[in-house]
Tab-separated table of C-alpha atoms in Angstrom:
chain	number	residue	atom	x	y	z
O	15	UNK	CA	43.173	131.922	229.946
O	16	UNK	CA	41.120	133.716	227.370
O	17	UNK	CA	42.201	137.050	228.683
O	18	UNK	CA	45.705	137.109	227.206
O	19	UNK	CA	44.353	135.676	223.961
O	20	UNK	CA	42.005	138.583	223.570
O	21	UNK	CA	44.436	141.231	224.514
O	22	UNK	CA	47.167	140.001	222.267
O	23	UNK	CA	45.626	140.781	218.887
O	24	UNK	CA	44.834	144.270	220.083
O	25	UNK	CA	48.453	144.878	220.785
O	26	UNK	CA	49.422	143.487	217.431
O	27	UNK	CA	46.919	145.505	215.455
O	28	UNK	CA	47.951	148.765	216.959
O	29	UNK	CA	49.802	150.726	214.348
O	30	UNK	CA	53.418	150.086	215.219
O	31	UNK	CA	54.751	152.604	212.804
O	32	UNK	CA	52.998	155.669	214.199
O	33	UNK	CA	56.115	157.645	215.002
O	34	UNK	CA	56.180	160.484	217.495
O	35	UNK	CA	55.700	163.820	215.863
O	36	UNK	CA	58.793	165.793	215.189
O	37	UNK	CA	59.465	168.517	217.676
O	38	UNK	CA	60.400	172.140	217.354
O	39	UNK	CA	58.138	172.883	214.400
O	40	UNK	CA	56.641	176.235	213.749
O	41	UNK	CA	53.259	175.223	212.508
O	42	UNK	CA	50.753	172.473	213.005
O	43	UNK	CA	51.423	170.970	209.657
O	44	UNK	CA	55.026	170.235	210.305
O	45	UNK	CA	54.212	168.109	213.325
O	46	UNK	CA	53.429	165.291	210.917
O	47	UNK	CA	56.758	165.332	209.151
O	48	UNK	CA	57.646	161.797	210.103
O	49	UNK	CA	54.546	160.134	208.697
O	50	UNK	CA	55.929	157.744	206.137
O	51	UNK	CA	54.690	155.985	203.027
O	52	UNK	CA	51.720	154.070	204.477
O	53	UNK	CA	50.239	157.128	206.173
O	54	UNK	CA	50.641	159.208	203.032
O	55	UNK	CA	48.804	156.668	200.894
O	56	UNK	CA	45.990	156.418	203.435
O	57	UNK	CA	45.698	160.206	203.422
O	58	UNK	CA	45.555	160.363	199.665
O	59	UNK	CA	42.895	157.668	199.564
O	60	UNK	CA	40.884	159.533	202.177
O	61	UNK	CA	41.169	162.768	200.234
O	62	UNK	CA	40.055	161.009	197.065
O	63	UNK	CA	37.038	159.638	198.881
O	64	UNK	CA	36.116	163.070	200.191
O	65	UNK	CA	36.500	164.644	196.768
O	66	UNK	CA	34.410	161.884	195.276
O	67	UNK	CA	31.681	162.484	197.836
O	68	UNK	CA	31.717	166.233	197.125
O	69	UNK	CA	31.563	165.609	193.401
O	70	UNK	CA	28.661	163.199	193.764
O	71	UNK	CA	26.656	165.450	196.050
O	72	UNK	CA	27.158	168.521	193.882
O	73	UNK	CA	26.077	166.473	190.858
O	74	UNK	CA	22.996	165.213	192.713
O	75	UNK	CA	22.051	168.731	193.828
O	76	UNK	CA	22.418	170.058	190.303
O	77	UNK	CA	20.282	167.234	188.945
O	78	UNK	CA	17.592	168.214	191.464
O	79	UNK	CA	17.948	171.868	190.476
O	80	UNK	CA	17.719	170.906	186.799
O	81	UNK	CA	14.504	168.950	187.349
O	82	UNK	CA	12.864	171.739	189.326
O	83	UNK	CA	13.963	174.470	186.902
O	84	UNK	CA	12.653	172.442	183.993
O	85	UNK	CA	9.341	171.935	185.791
O	86	UNK	CA	9.092	175.662	186.577
O	87	UNK	CA	9.840	176.456	182.948
O	88	UNK	CA	7.275	174.004	181.533
O	89	UNK	CA	4.520	174.860	183.998
O	90	UNK	CA	4.936	178.589	183.460
O	91	UNK	CA	5.291	178.343	179.682
O	92	UNK	CA	2.070	176.336	179.352
O	93	UNK	CA	0.184	178.651	181.687
O	94	UNK	CA	-2.057	180.172	179.011
O	95	UNK	CA	-5.774	179.866	179.568
O	96	UNK	CA	-7.178	182.744	177.547
O	97	UNK	CA	-8.380	186.228	178.476
O	98	UNK	CA	-6.519	187.708	181.477
O	99	UNK	CA	-5.298	184.263	182.432
O	100	UNK	CA	-2.147	184.305	180.285
O	101	UNK	CA	1.208	184.402	181.975
O	102	UNK	CA	2.696	186.802	179.439
O	103	UNK	CA	0.428	189.648	180.495
O	104	UNK	CA	2.387	189.946	183.736
O	105	UNK	CA	6.029	190.974	183.959
O	106	UNK	CA	6.559	188.934	187.140
O	107	UNK	CA	5.603	185.703	185.391
O	108	UNK	CA	7.720	186.550	182.384
O	109	UNK	CA	10.633	187.089	184.780
O	110	UNK	CA	10.026	183.683	186.389
O	111	UNK	CA	9.940	182.078	182.937
O	112	UNK	CA	13.132	183.791	181.815
O	113	UNK	CA	15.031	182.799	184.948
O	114	UNK	CA	13.661	179.249	184.794
O	115	UNK	CA	14.999	178.950	181.238
O	116	UNK	CA	18.360	180.381	182.280
O	117	UNK	CA	18.563	178.058	185.260
O	118	UNK	CA	17.589	175.051	183.140
O	119	UNK	CA	20.321	175.868	180.634
O	120	UNK	CA	22.925	176.450	183.328
O	121	UNK	CA	22.173	173.355	185.412
O	122	UNK	CA	21.702	171.268	182.264
O	123	UNK	CA	25.131	172.294	181.037
O	124	UNK	CA	26.710	171.610	184.422
O	125	UNK	CA	25.101	168.157	184.736
O	126	UNK	CA	26.150	167.323	181.179
O	127	UNK	CA	29.698	168.496	181.884
O	128	UNK	CA	29.972	166.440	185.068
O	129	UNK	CA	28.547	163.289	183.453
O	130	UNK	CA	30.868	163.769	180.506
O	131	UNK	CA	33.885	164.106	182.775
O	132	UNK	CA	32.826	161.089	184.777
O	133	UNK	CA	32.332	158.836	181.766
O	134	UNK	CA	35.157	159.910	179.465
O	135	UNK	CA	37.587	161.502	181.915
O	136	UNK	CA	38.080	164.440	179.564
O	137	UNK	CA	37.431	167.983	180.681
O	138	UNK	CA	35.267	170.419	178.752
O	139	UNK	CA	36.376	173.442	180.767
O	140	UNK	CA	40.051	173.739	181.761
O	141	UNK	CA	40.542	172.616	185.331
O	142	UNK	CA	41.793	175.968	186.606
O	143	UNK	CA	38.566	177.765	185.669
O	144	UNK	CA	36.044	175.123	186.757
O	145	UNK	CA	36.092	176.094	190.430
O	146	UNK	CA	35.335	179.741	189.833
O	147	UNK	CA	32.719	179.100	187.133
O	148	UNK	CA	30.994	176.585	189.406
O	149	UNK	CA	30.966	178.851	192.422
O	150	UNK	CA	29.919	182.106	190.800
O	151	UNK	CA	27.487	180.358	188.457
O	152	UNK	CA	25.701	178.544	191.271
O	153	UNK	CA	25.628	181.647	193.423
O	154	UNK	CA	24.333	184.006	190.725
O	155	UNK	CA	21.675	181.601	189.430
O	156	UNK	CA	20.529	180.960	193.021
O	157	UNK	CA	20.139	184.712	193.598
O	158	UNK	CA	18.224	185.083	190.332
O	159	UNK	CA	15.889	182.204	191.222
O	160	UNK	CA	15.011	183.539	194.666
O	161	UNK	CA	14.548	186.991	193.152
O	162	UNK	CA	12.173	185.714	190.447
O	163	UNK	CA	10.179	183.567	192.857
O	164	UNK	CA	9.859	186.430	195.362
O	165	UNK	CA	8.762	188.916	192.753
O	166	UNK	CA	5.918	186.683	191.546
O	167	UNK	CA	4.539	185.739	194.966
O	168	UNK	CA	2.641	188.969	195.805
O	169	UNK	CA	0.853	189.101	192.433
O	170	UNK	CA	-0.261	185.484	192.776
O	171	UNK	CA	-1.408	186.069	196.349
O	172	UNK	CA	-3.478	189.040	195.258
O	173	UNK	CA	-5.062	187.102	192.388
O	174	UNK	CA	-5.932	184.200	194.646
O	175	UNK	CA	-7.794	186.507	197.001
O	176	UNK	CA	-10.244	187.125	194.171
O	177	UNK	CA	-10.531	183.764	192.461
O	178	UNK	CA	-8.724	180.483	192.692
O	179	UNK	CA	-8.481	178.849	189.299
O	180	UNK	CA	-6.143	176.808	187.135
O	181	UNK	CA	-4.149	179.894	186.164
O	182	UNK	CA	-3.308	180.931	189.722
O	183	UNK	CA	-2.655	177.312	190.705
O	184	UNK	CA	-0.198	176.828	187.852
O	185	UNK	CA	1.532	180.081	188.690
O	186	UNK	CA	1.846	179.071	192.324
O	187	UNK	CA	3.294	175.691	191.423
O	188	UNK	CA	5.794	177.206	188.986
O	189	UNK	CA	6.894	179.601	191.738
O	190	UNK	CA	7.297	176.688	194.163
O	191	UNK	CA	9.387	174.765	191.631
O	192	UNK	CA	11.620	177.816	191.159
O	193	UNK	CA	11.983	178.031	194.928
O	194	UNK	CA	12.998	174.361	195.237
O	195	UNK	CA	15.511	174.844	192.424
O	196	UNK	CA	16.879	177.799	194.405
O	197	UNK	CA	17.282	175.636	197.521
O	198	UNK	CA	19.209	172.972	195.613
O	199	UNK	CA	21.469	175.523	193.942
O	200	UNK	CA	22.085	177.382	197.203
O	201	UNK	CA	23.332	174.128	198.763
O	202	UNK	CA	25.365	173.378	195.652
O	203	UNK	CA	26.999	176.804	195.837
O	204	UNK	CA	28.171	176.021	199.385
O	205	UNK	CA	29.869	172.857	198.097
O	206	UNK	CA	31.353	174.776	195.158
O	207	UNK	CA	32.675	177.402	197.544
O	208	UNK	CA	34.332	174.698	199.625
O	209	UNK	CA	35.879	173.121	196.529
O	210	UNK	CA	37.009	176.500	195.179
O	211	UNK	CA	38.832	177.488	198.320
O	212	UNK	CA	40.654	174.141	198.474
O	213	UNK	CA	41.373	173.632	194.833
O	214	UNK	CA	44.836	175.132	194.595
O	215	UNK	CA	46.197	172.648	197.085
O	216	UNK	CA	45.089	169.540	195.274
H	12	UNK	CA	37.331	198.044	196.169
H	13	UNK	CA	36.203	194.551	196.747
H	14	UNK	CA	37.907	193.249	193.679
H	15	UNK	CA	41.480	193.280	194.938
H	16	UNK	CA	40.270	191.905	198.240
H	17	UNK	CA	38.829	188.898	196.547
H	18	UNK	CA	41.599	188.213	194.149
H	19	UNK	CA	44.367	188.569	196.634
H	20	UNK	CA	43.799	185.412	198.649
H	21	UNK	CA	43.825	183.385	195.469
H	22	UNK	CA	47.068	184.868	194.334
H	23	UNK	CA	48.594	184.407	197.710
H	24	UNK	CA	47.746	180.754	197.864
H	25	UNK	CA	49.207	180.037	194.448
H	26	UNK	CA	52.921	179.935	195.249
H	27	UNK	CA	54.014	176.490	196.274
H	28	UNK	CA	55.624	177.806	199.405
H	29	UNK	CA	52.360	179.146	200.794
H	30	UNK	CA	51.465	177.459	204.051
H	31	UNK	CA	49.554	174.271	203.607
H	32	UNK	CA	45.896	174.876	203.687
H	33	UNK	CA	45.528	172.748	206.494
H	34	UNK	CA	42.013	171.769	206.668
H	35	UNK	CA	42.159	170.181	209.953
H	36	UNK	CA	42.601	166.769	208.524
H	37	UNK	CA	45.875	165.028	208.260
H	38	UNK	CA	46.058	165.177	204.522
H	39	UNK	CA	47.934	167.950	202.808
H	40	UNK	CA	50.219	168.191	205.759
H	41	UNK	CA	52.689	165.663	204.544
H	42	UNK	CA	53.162	167.582	201.328
H	43	UNK	CA	54.842	170.447	203.123
H	44	UNK	CA	57.307	168.503	205.177
H	45	UNK	CA	60.268	170.478	203.964
H	46	UNK	CA	59.121	173.890	205.161
H	47	UNK	CA	61.953	175.027	207.308
H	48	UNK	CA	62.597	177.763	209.847
H	49	UNK	CA	62.958	180.939	207.751
H	50	UNK	CA	60.331	179.967	205.228
H	51	UNK	CA	57.960	179.029	208.043
H	52	UNK	CA	58.221	182.458	209.658
H	53	UNK	CA	57.716	184.190	206.327
H	54	UNK	CA	54.720	182.001	205.695
H	55	UNK	CA	53.225	182.794	209.058
H	56	UNK	CA	53.690	186.516	208.517
H	57	UNK	CA	52.150	186.253	205.077
H	58	UNK	CA	49.205	184.327	206.466
H	59	UNK	CA	48.693	186.911	209.199
H	60	UNK	CA	48.688	189.668	206.597
H	61	UNK	CA	46.163	187.817	204.490
H	62	UNK	CA	43.920	187.150	207.477
H	63	UNK	CA	44.161	190.787	208.484
H	64	UNK	CA	43.184	191.883	205.002
H	65	UNK	CA	40.239	189.494	204.998
H	66	UNK	CA	39.116	190.722	208.408
H	67	UNK	CA	39.315	194.359	207.352
H	68	UNK	CA	37.465	193.851	204.094
H	69	UNK	CA	34.690	191.823	205.699
H	70	UNK	CA	34.329	194.538	208.352
H	71	UNK	CA	34.191	197.250	205.668
H	72	UNK	CA	31.584	195.337	203.673
H	73	UNK	CA	29.441	194.822	206.751
H	74	UNK	CA	29.670	198.517	207.620
H	75	UNK	CA	28.435	199.312	204.108
H	76	UNK	CA	25.640	196.752	204.486
H	77	UNK	CA	24.713	198.247	207.874
H	78	UNK	CA	24.479	201.764	206.449
H	79	UNK	CA	22.330	200.682	203.517
H	80	UNK	CA	20.050	198.483	205.650
H	81	UNK	CA	19.574	201.323	208.095
H	82	UNK	CA	18.739	203.696	205.242
H	83	UNK	CA	16.256	201.204	203.769
H	84	UNK	CA	14.667	200.796	207.186
H	85	UNK	CA	14.372	204.556	207.876
H	86	UNK	CA	13.161	205.470	204.395
H	87	UNK	CA	10.529	202.742	204.376
H	88	UNK	CA	9.391	203.348	207.957
H	89	UNK	CA	8.830	207.066	207.307
H	90	UNK	CA	7.031	206.397	204.041
H	91	UNK	CA	3.579	207.452	205.273
H	92	UNK	CA	1.857	210.203	203.332
H	93	UNK	CA	-1.816	209.614	204.070
H	94	UNK	CA	-4.611	207.936	202.155
H	95	UNK	CA	-3.383	205.059	199.941
H	96	UNK	CA	0.163	206.368	200.185
H	97	UNK	CA	1.066	204.499	203.358
H	98	UNK	CA	3.635	201.730	203.163
H	99	UNK	CA	1.753	199.507	205.619
H	100	UNK	CA	-1.152	199.000	203.242
H	101	UNK	CA	1.080	196.798	201.072
H	102	UNK	CA	2.521	193.487	202.151
H	103	UNK	CA	5.570	193.903	199.871
H	104	UNK	CA	6.605	197.092	201.642
H	105	UNK	CA	6.020	195.564	205.045
H	106	UNK	CA	8.279	192.684	203.951
H	107	UNK	CA	11.000	195.137	202.885
H	108	UNK	CA	10.703	196.918	206.233
H	109	UNK	CA	10.891	193.675	208.218
H	110	UNK	CA	13.955	192.430	206.342
H	111	UNK	CA	15.621	195.841	206.559
H	112	UNK	CA	15.188	195.740	210.351
H	113	UNK	CA	16.523	192.187	210.506
H	114	UNK	CA	19.492	193.077	208.328
H	115	UNK	CA	20.221	196.201	210.383
H	116	UNK	CA	20.216	194.157	213.574
H	117	UNK	CA	22.384	191.415	212.098
H	118	UNK	CA	24.984	193.666	210.475
H	119	UNK	CA	24.935	195.989	213.489
H	120	UNK	CA	25.712	193.086	215.777
H	121	UNK	CA	28.451	191.806	213.482
H	122	UNK	CA	30.099	195.217	213.166
H	123	UNK	CA	29.904	195.704	216.941
H	124	UNK	CA	31.390	192.244	217.502
H	125	UNK	CA	34.276	192.855	215.118
H	126	UNK	CA	35.065	196.295	216.547
H	127	UNK	CA	34.895	194.877	220.050
H	128	UNK	CA	37.290	192.072	219.157
H	129	UNK	CA	39.643	194.499	217.460
H	130	UNK	CA	39.756	196.934	220.357
H	131	UNK	CA	39.712	194.616	223.376
H	132	UNK	CA	40.946	191.368	221.866
H	133	UNK	CA	38.199	189.476	223.670
H	134	UNK	CA	35.730	187.325	221.794
H	135	UNK	CA	31.967	187.574	222.231
H	136	UNK	CA	31.266	184.358	220.328
H	137	UNK	CA	33.564	181.356	220.869
H	138	UNK	CA	36.068	181.118	218.062
H	139	UNK	CA	34.925	177.713	216.824
H	140	UNK	CA	31.412	178.957	216.031
H	141	UNK	CA	32.266	182.339	214.501
H	142	UNK	CA	33.069	180.980	211.046
H	143	UNK	CA	29.793	179.151	210.655
H	144	UNK	CA	27.655	181.952	212.135
H	145	UNK	CA	29.365	184.462	209.832
H	146	UNK	CA	28.948	182.400	206.707
H	147	UNK	CA	25.370	181.232	207.176
H	148	UNK	CA	24.276	184.580	208.615
H	149	UNK	CA	25.664	186.575	205.691
H	150	UNK	CA	24.278	184.131	203.180
H	151	UNK	CA	20.775	183.945	204.658
H	152	UNK	CA	20.424	187.705	205.182
H	153	UNK	CA	21.662	188.296	201.616
H	154	UNK	CA	18.995	185.922	200.265
H	155	UNK	CA	16.320	187.626	202.373
H	156	UNK	CA	17.371	191.088	201.163
H	157	UNK	CA	17.288	190.176	197.467
H	158	UNK	CA	13.965	188.440	198.022
H	159	UNK	CA	12.417	191.494	199.733
H	160	UNK	CA	13.757	193.935	197.152
H	161	UNK	CA	12.538	191.766	194.262
H	162	UNK	CA	9.083	191.329	195.723
H	163	UNK	CA	8.553	195.094	196.064
H	164	UNK	CA	9.796	196.100	192.610
H	165	UNK	CA	6.732	195.097	190.508
H	166	UNK	CA	4.256	196.895	192.811
H	167	UNK	CA	6.343	200.070	192.679
H	168	UNK	CA	6.690	199.839	188.904
H	169	UNK	CA	2.942	199.502	188.539
H	170	UNK	CA	2.243	202.468	190.830
H	171	UNK	CA	4.726	204.642	188.975
H	172	UNK	CA	2.940	203.974	185.700
H	173	UNK	CA	-0.051	205.801	187.156
H	174	UNK	CA	1.504	208.591	189.157
H	175	UNK	CA	4.994	209.478	190.258
H	176	UNK	CA	4.926	211.045	193.698
H	177	UNK	CA	6.855	211.174	196.948
H	178	UNK	CA	5.419	207.836	198.069
H	179	UNK	CA	6.596	205.868	195.035
H	180	UNK	CA	9.933	207.684	195.047
H	181	UNK	CA	10.554	206.796	198.684
H	182	UNK	CA	9.580	203.186	198.045
H	183	UNK	CA	11.936	203.003	195.088
H	184	UNK	CA	14.818	204.430	197.081
H	185	UNK	CA	14.199	202.054	200.017
H	186	UNK	CA	14.244	199.150	197.555
H	187	UNK	CA	17.514	200.404	196.058
H	188	UNK	CA	19.080	200.674	199.511
H	189	UNK	CA	18.005	197.100	200.292
H	190	UNK	CA	19.574	196.024	197.004
H	191	UNK	CA	22.890	197.736	197.795
H	192	UNK	CA	22.879	196.126	201.235
H	193	UNK	CA	22.358	192.788	199.478
H	194	UNK	CA	25.371	193.396	197.213
H	195	UNK	CA	27.620	194.186	200.182
H	196	UNK	CA	26.432	191.145	202.129
H	197	UNK	CA	26.765	188.846	199.114
H	198	UNK	CA	30.423	189.877	198.796
H	199	UNK	CA	30.882	189.511	202.530
H	200	UNK	CA	29.452	185.993	202.418
H	201	UNK	CA	32.092	185.030	199.838
H	202	UNK	CA	34.814	186.201	202.224
H	203	UNK	CA	33.142	184.392	205.133
H	204	UNK	CA	32.978	181.221	203.046
H	205	UNK	CA	36.686	181.503	202.310
H	206	UNK	CA	37.484	182.058	205.985
H	207	UNK	CA	35.205	179.205	207.064
H	208	UNK	CA	36.855	176.645	204.835
H	209	UNK	CA	40.322	177.679	206.004
H	210	UNK	CA	39.602	178.351	209.636
H	211	UNK	CA	40.859	175.125	211.136
H	212	UNK	CA	44.391	175.900	210.025
H	213	UNK	CA	44.738	178.945	212.140
């Protein structure tokens, strides 16, 4: 007796309005021509959700990159312990500092822009440029960060062979922070690339 | 040369009659319901042309990257002039050599794969994986190349302050070759990213 009761709701809940795709179309897209109002709204809602998720994850990644760049900047800038143990005697460390500052400014601006857009709904950069600025900015700053971190590693390694002190430790940690900021921005640039290549259809 | 290649896809996708981007999900598809017979054929032809252009430019960029990686590899591997002027005394130069070999193998394989596909029409890698392998491969090898080149620059600079001889000159030219290979692969990774995010519409 319970069997028909259970099977009935299933039949009812099946989407009755899913019409057969139109035939004779040239491309995949046109096979969905008959999807009516309800399907369209569901699609739009789904797209909104996906865009929201992308926006949130790119904001989170940039926040992470901002924190790590700021840490790299602060640790390297305060790395002055007298005598030969001053970061500004070495061009590699100056490079790390410069790129950490650049990355802090860039990610700081991006995080500020995204929070501003989220809270007020107004755009600082016109919508048609945002995609390209995001993508190329993320990509270029990520390349600069990995370049700066890589250039400073051999010097630090060589110093640590001799003596291991607060100067070499600070340098190593600043380099690590720059590397983590690179990882976050590299992921963010993948998301920006995805958004860029889909933006003209929105 | 790469500039028109990059800008073209954007321009092509601007007109409202361009084929729907088709990301494999249902959305977007309902927006193009009215695309009819003649327009559909024109769209398909236009898409083929764009894909062909993308394929050609990514192949050209990878050929360039292959040539420069091979040069970096050969120049660095033959950089042995006795005494302290041997590349394998320095970890930075060994890193450059290792990444140049890796990059040569990767770009060599990619160029071979693309030529093979073009000439025989048969695929070495299943179509559904190619996009991801292309994109992540290009991206990762580009990061490794910029990292290797950056790490070797300070050492070479410091050596050249003392004396400028055939050893430092060879090192500098190997680093430059690695950097050019990086530029080509960075551009190629942008194209691969574009192809990856559009691939499910094909």
